[in-house]
């Protein structure tokens, strides 16, 4: 758990179905600040909630499920904690930062499970086509992962009020990604490198 400005960030796991070339989990950059984000073990739901209370969740701007790892690798903990957040702090905005492979990981469409729990999903697009995605993100599920990400984002629109695609500045063909986002009817955000 860590704070950035008024927002609280929950790190549920180090696990991820990608090995992105630019990820701070990779290589020499996984030291310093990143090192402190690495979990020795995955926290229980109650531990996450206790940390939220301790860190003043009642007064924070937004609670974000984020990484290091991919939050949907622990779908039950993710939805369990989100449900508790909505119960304990009604009206709290909850965001999910995801690689968009949650349904691929679970082997079913998980997007309905976010109904009423997640207010915003930021889905990492990272590339404009499957081949570039596989090269940059090195997904364990291979080139098919890209279509799964697009499918997740499209389906999530029915269950999450705000769905945004994102790319890392300088790591993707921005105009091609903008075209793709437009076709999907989703906004595209360009984020800075970590
Ligand atoms: S999807 Fe995110 S956590 Fe996973 S390897 Fe890529 S940047 Fe790292």
mmCIF file of C-alpha atoms and ligand atoms in Angstrom:
data_model
loop_
_atom_site.group_PDB
_atom_site.id
_atom_site.type_symbol
_atom_site.label_atom_id
_atom_site.label_comp_id
_atom_site.label_asym_id
_atom_site.label_seq_id
_atom_site.Cartn_x
_atom_site.Cartn_y
_atom_site.Cartn_z
ATOM 1 C CA UNK A 1 0.000 0.000 0.000
ATOM 2 C CA UNK A 2 1.350 3.421 -0.822
ATOM 3 C CA UNK A 3 0.135 6.982 -1.197
ATOM 4 C CA UNK A 4 0.591 9.330 -4.141
ATOM 5 C CA UNK A 5 -0.868 12.759 -3.446
ATOM 6 C CA UNK A 6 -4.382 12.217 -2.102
ATOM 7 C CA UNK A 7 -4.750 8.738 -3.592
ATOM 8 C CA UNK A 8 -4.071 5.364 -1.985
ATOM 9 C CA UNK A 9 -2.638 2.546 -4.109
ATOM 10 C CA UNK A 10 -3.163 -1.116 -3.300
ATOM 11 C CA UNK A 11 -0.636 -3.686 -4.459
ATOM 12 C CA UNK A 12 -2.256 -7.136 -4.156
ATOM 13 C CA UNK A 13 0.352 -9.238 -5.905
ATOM 14 C CA UNK A 14 3.672 -9.258 -7.711
ATOM 15 C CA UNK A 15 2.299 -11.735 -10.244
ATOM 16 C CA UNK A 16 1.600 -10.637 -13.799
ATOM 17 C CA UNK A 17 0.774 -12.397 -17.071
ATOM 18 C CA UNK A 18 3.061 -9.974 -18.913
ATOM 19 C CA UNK A 19 6.768 -9.220 -18.750
ATOM 20 C CA UNK A 20 6.755 -5.762 -20.302
ATOM 21 C CA UNK A 21 10.123 -4.550 -21.492
ATOM 22 C CA UNK A 22 9.591 -1.198 -19.757
ATOM 23 C CA UNK A 23 8.241 -2.597 -16.472
ATOM 24 C CA UNK A 24 10.088 -1.646 -13.305
ATOM 25 C CA UNK A 25 9.885 -5.336 -12.358
ATOM 26 C CA UNK A 26 12.434 -5.992 -15.081
ATOM 27 C CA UNK A 27 16.203 -5.630 -14.818
ATOM 28 C CA UNK A 28 18.252 -3.047 -13.037
ATOM 29 C CA UNK A 29 15.422 -0.567 -12.480
ATOM 30 C CA UNK A 30 13.801 -2.884 -9.928
ATOM 31 C CA UNK A 31 15.640 -1.220 -7.069
ATOM 32 C CA UNK A 32 15.122 1.890 -4.977
ATOM 33 C CA UNK A 33 11.482 2.967 -4.867
ATOM 34 C CA UNK A 34 10.425 -0.089 -6.886
ATOM 35 C CA UNK A 35 12.119 -2.394 -4.420
ATOM 36 C CA UNK A 36 9.898 -1.080 -1.630
ATOM 37 C CA UNK A 37 6.808 -2.008 -3.696
ATOM 38 C CA UNK A 38 7.819 -5.636 -4.018
ATOM 39 C CA UNK A 39 5.652 -7.811 -1.758
ATOM 40 C CA UNK A 40 7.280 -10.465 0.411
ATOM 41 C CA UNK A 41 3.889 -12.189 0.398
ATOM 42 C CA UNK A 42 0.389 -11.438 -0.885
ATOM 43 C CA UNK A 43 -1.694 -9.598 1.740
ATOM 44 C CA UNK A 44 -4.992 -10.971 3.026
ATOM 45 C CA UNK A 45 -8.123 -8.907 2.363
ATOM 46 C CA UNK A 46 -8.387 -7.927 6.045
ATOM 47 C CA UNK A 47 -4.774 -6.746 6.043
ATOM 48 C CA UNK A 48 -5.466 -4.536 3.038
ATOM 49 C CA UNK A 49 -8.538 -3.049 4.707
ATOM 50 C CA UNK A 50 -6.650 -2.472 7.958
ATOM 51 C CA UNK A 51 -3.938 -0.655 6.013
ATOM 52 C CA UNK A 52 -6.559 1.466 4.245
ATOM 53 C CA UNK A 53 -8.062 2.497 7.589
ATOM 54 C CA UNK A 54 -4.611 3.217 9.041
ATOM 55 C CA UNK A 55 -3.673 5.365 6.056
ATOM 56 C CA UNK A 56 -6.832 7.465 6.236
ATOM 57 C CA UNK A 57 -8.915 6.063 3.407
ATOM 58 C CA UNK A 58 -11.923 8.037 4.588
ATOM 59 C CA UNK A 59 -10.218 11.252 3.474
ATOM 60 C CA UNK A 60 -8.389 10.074 0.365
ATOM 61 C CA UNK A 61 -9.322 11.124 -3.137
ATOM 62 C CA UNK A 62 -9.372 7.732 -4.795
ATOM 63 C CA UNK A 63 -8.377 4.141 -4.058
ATOM 64 C CA UNK A 64 -6.476 2.449 -6.862
ATOM 65 C CA UNK A 65 -5.744 -1.239 -7.436
ATOM 66 C CA UNK A 66 -2.404 -1.065 -9.111
ATOM 67 C CA UNK A 67 0.961 -2.853 -9.398
ATOM 68 C CA UNK A 68 3.798 -3.872 -9.563
ATOM 69 C CA UNK A 69 1.762 -6.963 -10.390
ATOM 70 C CA UNK A 70 -1.582 -7.410 -12.147
ATOM 71 C CA UNK A 71 -4.523 -7.020 -9.694
ATOM 72 C CA UNK A 72 -6.810 -9.405 -11.614
ATOM 73 C CA UNK A 73 -4.351 -12.220 -10.894
ATOM 74 C CA UNK A 74 -6.131 -12.118 -7.495
ATOM 75 C CA UNK A 75 -9.667 -11.521 -8.690
ATOM 76 C CA UNK A 76 -11.400 -12.748 -5.526
ATOM 77 C CA UNK A 77 -9.282 -10.514 -3.294
ATOM 78 C CA UNK A 78 -9.740 -7.601 -5.697
ATOM 79 C CA UNK A 79 -13.546 -7.802 -5.731
ATOM 80 C CA UNK A 80 -13.651 -8.675 -2.015
ATOM 81 C CA UNK A 81 -11.650 -5.608 -1.005
ATOM 82 C CA UNK A 82 -13.540 -3.383 -3.462
ATOM 83 C CA UNK A 83 -16.844 -4.583 -1.983
ATOM 84 C CA UNK A 84 -15.643 -3.744 1.518
ATOM 85 C CA UNK A 85 -14.442 -0.312 0.378
ATOM 86 C CA UNK A 86 -17.857 0.475 -1.084
ATOM 87 C CA UNK A 87 -19.514 -0.713 2.121
ATOM 88 C CA UNK A 88 -17.212 1.103 4.524
ATOM 89 C CA UNK A 89 -16.685 4.307 2.540
ATOM 90 C CA UNK A 90 -19.796 4.737 0.357
ATOM 91 C CA UNK A 91 -19.161 6.998 -2.600
ATOM 92 C CA UNK A 92 -15.400 6.345 -2.607
ATOM 93 C CA UNK A 93 -14.039 6.263 -6.149
ATOM 94 C CA UNK A 94 -12.274 2.983 -6.915
ATOM 95 C CA UNK A 95 -9.983 2.607 -9.907
ATOM 96 C CA UNK A 96 -8.443 -0.507 -11.406
ATOM 97 C CA UNK A 97 -5.184 -0.254 -13.303
ATOM 98 C CA UNK A 98 -4.989 -3.445 -15.325
ATOM 99 C CA UNK A 99 -3.236 -5.125 -18.219
ATOM 100 C CA UNK A 100 -6.699 -6.129 -19.450
ATOM 101 C CA UNK A 101 -5.966 -9.853 -19.361
ATOM 102 C CA UNK A 102 -8.168 -10.670 -16.365
ATOM 103 C CA UNK A 103 -10.710 -12.627 -18.410
ATOM 104 C CA UNK A 104 -7.923 -14.471 -20.223
ATOM 105 C CA UNK A 105 -6.325 -15.353 -16.877
ATOM 106 C CA UNK A 106 -9.636 -16.506 -15.350
ATOM 107 C CA UNK A 107 -10.847 -18.307 -18.469
ATOM 108 C CA UNK A 108 -14.199 -16.484 -18.406
ATOM 109 C CA UNK A 109 -15.607 -12.978 -18.877
ATOM 110 C CA UNK A 110 -14.945 -11.353 -15.502
ATOM 111 C CA UNK A 111 -16.195 -7.861 -16.396
ATOM 112 C CA UNK A 112 -19.716 -8.319 -14.891
ATOM 113 C CA UNK A 113 -18.040 -8.951 -11.528
ATOM 114 C CA UNK A 114 -16.971 -5.297 -11.411
ATOM 115 C CA UNK A 115 -20.538 -3.975 -11.427
ATOM 116 C CA UNK A 116 -20.936 -1.410 -8.653
ATOM 117 C CA UNK A 117 -17.398 -2.069 -7.366
ATOM 118 C CA UNK A 118 -15.046 -0.381 -9.839
ATOM 119 C CA UNK A 119 -15.684 3.182 -11.038
ATOM 120 C CA UNK A 120 -12.828 3.466 -13.479
ATOM 121 C CA UNK A 121 -10.618 0.958 -15.297
ATOM 122 C CA UNK A 122 -7.393 2.043 -16.919
ATOM 123 C CA UNK A 123 -6.472 -0.702 -19.381
ATOM 124 C CA UNK A 124 -2.886 -0.807 -20.661
ATOM 125 C CA UNK A 125 -3.054 -1.048 -24.435
ATOM 126 C CA UNK A 126 0.679 -0.643 -24.967
ATOM 127 C CA UNK A 127 0.605 -1.351 -28.712
ATOM 128 C CA UNK A 128 -1.585 -0.992 -31.789
ATOM 129 C CA UNK A 129 -1.440 -4.622 -32.924
ATOM 130 C CA UNK A 130 -0.894 -8.148 -31.615
ATOM 131 C CA UNK A 131 2.628 -8.535 -32.930
ATOM 132 C CA UNK A 132 3.897 -5.289 -31.351
ATOM 133 C CA UNK A 133 2.046 -6.111 -28.137
ATOM 134 C CA UNK A 134 3.723 -9.520 -27.906
ATOM 135 C CA UNK A 135 7.126 -7.950 -28.559
ATOM 136 C CA UNK A 136 6.725 -5.183 -25.942
ATOM 137 C CA UNK A 137 4.672 -6.965 -23.266
ATOM 138 C CA UNK A 138 5.906 -10.545 -23.718
ATOM 139 C CA UNK A 139 2.569 -12.050 -22.538
ATOM 140 C CA UNK A 140 2.621 -15.610 -21.241
ATOM 141 C CA UNK A 141 -0.506 -16.264 -23.355
ATOM 142 C CA UNK A 142 1.241 -15.233 -26.591
ATOM 143 C CA UNK A 143 -0.095 -13.069 -29.422
ATOM 144 C CA UNK A 144 -3.711 -13.928 -28.559
ATOM 145 C CA UNK A 145 -3.366 -11.768 -25.456
ATOM 146 C CA UNK A 146 -3.826 -8.586 -27.464
ATOM 147 C CA UNK A 147 -7.301 -9.516 -28.727
ATOM 148 C CA UNK A 148 -8.187 -10.558 -25.177
ATOM 149 C CA UNK A 149 -7.218 -7.090 -23.938
ATOM 150 C CA UNK A 150 -9.409 -5.420 -26.588
ATOM 151 C CA UNK A 151 -12.299 -7.740 -25.749
ATOM 152 C CA UNK A 152 -11.923 -7.035 -22.031
ATOM 153 C CA UNK A 153 -11.950 -3.265 -22.594
ATOM 154 C CA UNK A 154 -14.978 -3.429 -24.884
ATOM 155 C CA UNK A 155 -16.965 -5.618 -22.475
ATOM 156 C CA UNK A 156 -15.923 -3.605 -19.426
ATOM 157 C CA UNK A 157 -17.786 -0.585 -20.813
ATOM 158 C CA UNK A 158 -21.080 -2.262 -19.882
ATOM 159 C CA UNK A 159 -20.069 -2.696 -16.235
ATOM 160 C CA UNK A 160 -17.592 0.075 -15.353
ATOM 161 C CA UNK A 161 -18.664 3.720 -15.774
ATOM 162 C CA UNK A 162 -15.286 4.915 -17.054
ATOM 163 C CA UNK A 163 -12.931 2.769 -19.137
ATOM 164 C CA UNK A 164 -9.727 4.296 -20.477
ATOM 165 C CA UNK A 165 -7.009 2.750 -22.628
ATOM 166 C CA UNK A 166 -3.442 3.797 -21.943
ATOM 167 C CA UNK A 167 -0.053 3.663 -23.605
ATOM 168 C CA UNK A 168 3.381 4.572 -22.290
ATOM 169 C CA UNK A 169 4.905 7.645 -23.862
ATOM 170 C CA UNK A 170 7.388 6.664 -26.576
ATOM 171 C CA UNK A 171 6.650 2.927 -26.276
ATOM 172 C CA UNK A 172 3.824 2.634 -28.817
ATOM 173 C CA UNK A 173 2.631 4.016 -32.145
ATOM 174 C CA UNK A 174 0.413 6.723 -30.651
ATOM 175 C CA UNK A 175 -1.566 7.654 -33.812
ATOM 176 C CA UNK A 176 -2.334 3.985 -34.555
ATOM 177 C CA UNK A 177 -3.375 3.449 -30.934
ATOM 178 C CA UNK A 178 -5.602 6.517 -31.114
ATOM 179 C CA UNK A 179 -7.311 5.069 -34.200
ATOM 180 C CA UNK A 180 -7.822 1.771 -32.438
ATOM 181 C CA UNK A 181 -9.197 3.458 -29.317
ATOM 182 C CA UNK A 182 -11.582 5.488 -31.471
ATOM 183 C CA UNK A 183 -12.833 2.318 -33.149
ATOM 184 C CA UNK A 184 -13.491 0.822 -29.713
ATOM 185 C CA UNK A 185 -15.197 4.028 -28.563
ATOM 186 C CA UNK A 186 -12.752 4.497 -25.707
ATOM 187 C CA UNK A 187 -10.486 7.391 -24.716
ATOM 188 C CA UNK A 188 -6.715 6.934 -24.899
ATOM 189 C CA UNK A 189 -4.343 8.316 -22.265
ATOM 190 C CA UNK A 190 -0.621 8.640 -22.796
ATOM 191 C CA UNK A 191 1.204 8.095 -19.507
ATOM 192 C CA UNK A 192 4.785 8.938 -18.615
ATOM 193 C CA UNK A 193 7.451 6.286 -18.075
ATOM 194 C CA UNK A 194 7.821 5.002 -14.494
HETATM 195 S S1 LIG B 1 1.455 -5.388 -17.281
HETATM 196 FE FE1 LIG B 1 2.184 -3.866 -15.782
HETATM 197 S S2 LIG B 1 2.956 -5.084 -14.028
HETATM 198 FE FE2 LIG B 1 2.729 -6.486 -15.766
HETATM 199 S S3 LIG B 1 4.792 -6.542 -16.675
HETATM 200 FE FE3 LIG B 1 3.591 -4.976 -17.779
HETATM 201 S S4 LIG B 1 4.028 -3.014 -16.743
HETATM 202 FE FE4 LIG B 1 4.706 -4.709 -15.385
#
